[in-house]
Short mmCIF file of C-alpha atoms in Angstrom, two decimals:
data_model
loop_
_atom_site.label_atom_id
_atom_site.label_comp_id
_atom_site.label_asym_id
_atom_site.label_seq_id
_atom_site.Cartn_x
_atom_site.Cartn_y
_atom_site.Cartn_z
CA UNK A 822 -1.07 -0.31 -12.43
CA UNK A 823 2.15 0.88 -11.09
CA UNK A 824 5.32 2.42 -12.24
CA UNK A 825 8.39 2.87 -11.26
CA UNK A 826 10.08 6.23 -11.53
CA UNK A 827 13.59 7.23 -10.56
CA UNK A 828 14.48 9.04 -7.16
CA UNK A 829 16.73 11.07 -9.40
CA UNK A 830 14.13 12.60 -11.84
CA UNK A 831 14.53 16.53 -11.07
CA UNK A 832 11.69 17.69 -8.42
CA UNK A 833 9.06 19.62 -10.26
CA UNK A 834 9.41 19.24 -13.87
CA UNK A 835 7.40 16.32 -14.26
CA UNK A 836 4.20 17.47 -12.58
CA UNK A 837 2.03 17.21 -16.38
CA UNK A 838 3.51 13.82 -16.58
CA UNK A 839 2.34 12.55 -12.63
CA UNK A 840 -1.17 14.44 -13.29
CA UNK A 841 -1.31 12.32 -17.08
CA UNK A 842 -0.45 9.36 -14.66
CA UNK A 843 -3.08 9.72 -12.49
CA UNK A 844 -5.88 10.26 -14.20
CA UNK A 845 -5.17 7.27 -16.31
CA UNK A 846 -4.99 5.40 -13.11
CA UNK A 847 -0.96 4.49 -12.28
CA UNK A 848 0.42 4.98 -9.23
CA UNK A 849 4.46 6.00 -9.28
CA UNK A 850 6.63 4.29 -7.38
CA UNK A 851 9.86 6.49 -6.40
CA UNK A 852 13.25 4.61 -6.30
CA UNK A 853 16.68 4.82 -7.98
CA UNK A 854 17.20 2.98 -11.27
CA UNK A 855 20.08 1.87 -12.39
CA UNK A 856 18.68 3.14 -16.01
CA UNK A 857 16.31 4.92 -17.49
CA UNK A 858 13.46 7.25 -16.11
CA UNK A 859 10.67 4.74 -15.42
CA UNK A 860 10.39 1.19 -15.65
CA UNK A 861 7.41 -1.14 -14.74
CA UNK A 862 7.74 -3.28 -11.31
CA UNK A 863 9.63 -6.87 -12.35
CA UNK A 864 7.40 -9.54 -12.83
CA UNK A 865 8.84 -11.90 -10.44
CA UNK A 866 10.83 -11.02 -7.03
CA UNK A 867 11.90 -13.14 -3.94
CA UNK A 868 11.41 -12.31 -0.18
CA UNK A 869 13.58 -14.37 2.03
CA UNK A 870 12.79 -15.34 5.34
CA UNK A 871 15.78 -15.71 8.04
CA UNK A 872 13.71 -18.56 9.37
CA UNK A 873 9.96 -19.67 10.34
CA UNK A 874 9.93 -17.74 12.91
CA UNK A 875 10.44 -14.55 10.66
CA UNK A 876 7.64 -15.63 8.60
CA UNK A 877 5.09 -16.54 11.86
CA UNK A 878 5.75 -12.96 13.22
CA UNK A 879 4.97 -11.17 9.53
CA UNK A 880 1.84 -13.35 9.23
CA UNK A 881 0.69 -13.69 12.75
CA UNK A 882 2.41 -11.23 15.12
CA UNK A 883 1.47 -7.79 15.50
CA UNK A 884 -1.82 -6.30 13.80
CA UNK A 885 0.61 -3.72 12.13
CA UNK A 886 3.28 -6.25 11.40
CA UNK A 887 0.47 -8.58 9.37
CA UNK A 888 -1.24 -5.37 7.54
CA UNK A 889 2.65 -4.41 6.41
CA UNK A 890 3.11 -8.33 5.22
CA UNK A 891 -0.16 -8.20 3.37
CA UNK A 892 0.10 -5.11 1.95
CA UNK A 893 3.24 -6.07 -0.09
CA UNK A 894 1.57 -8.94 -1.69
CA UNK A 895 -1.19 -7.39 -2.81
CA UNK A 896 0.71 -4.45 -4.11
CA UNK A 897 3.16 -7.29 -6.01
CA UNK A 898 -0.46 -8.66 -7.19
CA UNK A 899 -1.76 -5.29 -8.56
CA UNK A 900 1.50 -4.73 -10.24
CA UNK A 901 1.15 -7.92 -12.33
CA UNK A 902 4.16 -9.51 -10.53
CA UNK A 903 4.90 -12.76 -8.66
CA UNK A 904 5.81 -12.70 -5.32
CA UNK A 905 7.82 -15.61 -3.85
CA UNK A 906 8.52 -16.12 0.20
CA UNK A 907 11.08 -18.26 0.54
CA UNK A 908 11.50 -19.35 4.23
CA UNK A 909 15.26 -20.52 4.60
CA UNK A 910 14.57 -23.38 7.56
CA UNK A 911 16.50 -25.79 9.50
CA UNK A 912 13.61 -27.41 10.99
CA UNK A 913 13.25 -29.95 7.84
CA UNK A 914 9.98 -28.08 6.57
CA UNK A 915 9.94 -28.08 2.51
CA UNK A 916 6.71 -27.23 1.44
CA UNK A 917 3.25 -25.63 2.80
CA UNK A 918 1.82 -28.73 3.39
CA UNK A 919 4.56 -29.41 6.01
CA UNK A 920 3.90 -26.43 7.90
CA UNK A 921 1.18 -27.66 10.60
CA UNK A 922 4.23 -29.84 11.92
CA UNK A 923 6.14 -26.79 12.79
CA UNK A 924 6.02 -25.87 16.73
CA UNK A 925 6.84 -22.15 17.29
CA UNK A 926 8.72 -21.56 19.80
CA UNK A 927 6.89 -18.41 20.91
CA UNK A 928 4.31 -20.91 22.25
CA UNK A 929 6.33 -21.07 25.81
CA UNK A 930 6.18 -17.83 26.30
CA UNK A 931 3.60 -16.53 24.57
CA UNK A 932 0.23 -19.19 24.38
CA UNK A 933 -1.61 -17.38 21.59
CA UNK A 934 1.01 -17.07 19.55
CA UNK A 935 0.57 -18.80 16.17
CA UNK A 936 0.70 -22.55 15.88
CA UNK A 937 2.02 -24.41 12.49
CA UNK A 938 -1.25 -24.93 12.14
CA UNK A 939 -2.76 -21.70 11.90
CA UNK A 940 0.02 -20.65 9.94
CA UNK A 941 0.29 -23.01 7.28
CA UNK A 942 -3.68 -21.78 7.30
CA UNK A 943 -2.82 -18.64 6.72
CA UNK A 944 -0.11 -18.92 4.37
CA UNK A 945 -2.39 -21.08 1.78
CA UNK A 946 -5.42 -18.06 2.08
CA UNK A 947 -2.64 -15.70 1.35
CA UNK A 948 -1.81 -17.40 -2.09
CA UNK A 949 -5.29 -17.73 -2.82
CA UNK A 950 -6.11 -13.90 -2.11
CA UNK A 951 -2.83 -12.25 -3.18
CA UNK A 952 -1.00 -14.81 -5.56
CA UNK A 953 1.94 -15.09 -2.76
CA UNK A 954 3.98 -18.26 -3.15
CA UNK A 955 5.84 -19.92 -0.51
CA UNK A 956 8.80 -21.86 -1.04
CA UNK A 957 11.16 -23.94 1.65
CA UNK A 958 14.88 -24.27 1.27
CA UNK A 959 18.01 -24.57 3.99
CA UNK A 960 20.04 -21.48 4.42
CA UNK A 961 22.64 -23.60 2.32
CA UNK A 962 20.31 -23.86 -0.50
CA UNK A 963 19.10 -20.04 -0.51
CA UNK A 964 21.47 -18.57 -2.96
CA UNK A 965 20.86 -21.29 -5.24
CA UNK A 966 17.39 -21.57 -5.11
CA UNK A 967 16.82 -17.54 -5.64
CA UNK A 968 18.23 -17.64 -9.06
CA UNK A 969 16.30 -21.01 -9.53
CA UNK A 970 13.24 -19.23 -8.77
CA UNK A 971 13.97 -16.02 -10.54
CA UNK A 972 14.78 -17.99 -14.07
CA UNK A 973 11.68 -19.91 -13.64
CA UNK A 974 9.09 -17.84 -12.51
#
């Protein structure tokens, strides 16, 4: 479990408090508030993605780059929240399904760089293992979408 506690709590006069914490097994997260002391992680929060490209390179670029990606879904997963990518496209892709027919252009330069096909791969063994969901929208759409997402869930 994880909680969040504010970057503005005074620097050691909480240390029975972080030991409590620990040995009951939650892990403090440090960043300002905008109220309060501590607050649990939200339940749902949205990642945008510039473009597939973006996504491709935190997926399958760099080992370091991947492990980062990875990381932050399973830390939204152990914090009992939802974590939604959504990749803001103009190459017509809406859905996962869709992704296979995406050529990266990476492949020119770079031959073992991830095809659609991998990726979309990837991306559906990611939701499976972490709970990650990916969603498609046009840069137009992003703003509007976000909030659609966020009221959902």
């Amino acid at each position: 479990m994880y909680l969040i506690e504010d970057s503005r709590q005074q620097k050691g006069k909480h240390e029975q408090k972080h030991n409590d914490f620990a040995d009951m097994g939650v892990n403090l997260l440090t960043n300002i508030l905008p109220y309060g002391d501590y607050a649990y992680p939200p339940k749902i929060s949205v990642d945008t993605k510039r473009n597939m490209e973006e996504i491709a390179q935190n997926i399958g670029g760099a080992a370091s780059e991947h492990q980062r990606f990875k990381n932050e879904c399973i830390k939204a997963r152990d914090c009992g929240g939802k974590l939604i990518i959504l990749v803001e496209n103009t190459d017509g892709i809406t859905c996962v399904d869709e992704v296979h027919n995406w050529i990266n252009p990476e492949l020119v330069y770079r031959p073992r760089a991830i095809t659609g096909a991998r990726l979309e791969k990837a991306m559906k063994t990611m939701t499976e293992r972490y709970g990650v969901q990916f969603e498609f929208c046009t840069p137009e759409q992003s703003a509007k979408r976000i909030m659609e997402l966020l009221e959902n869930g």
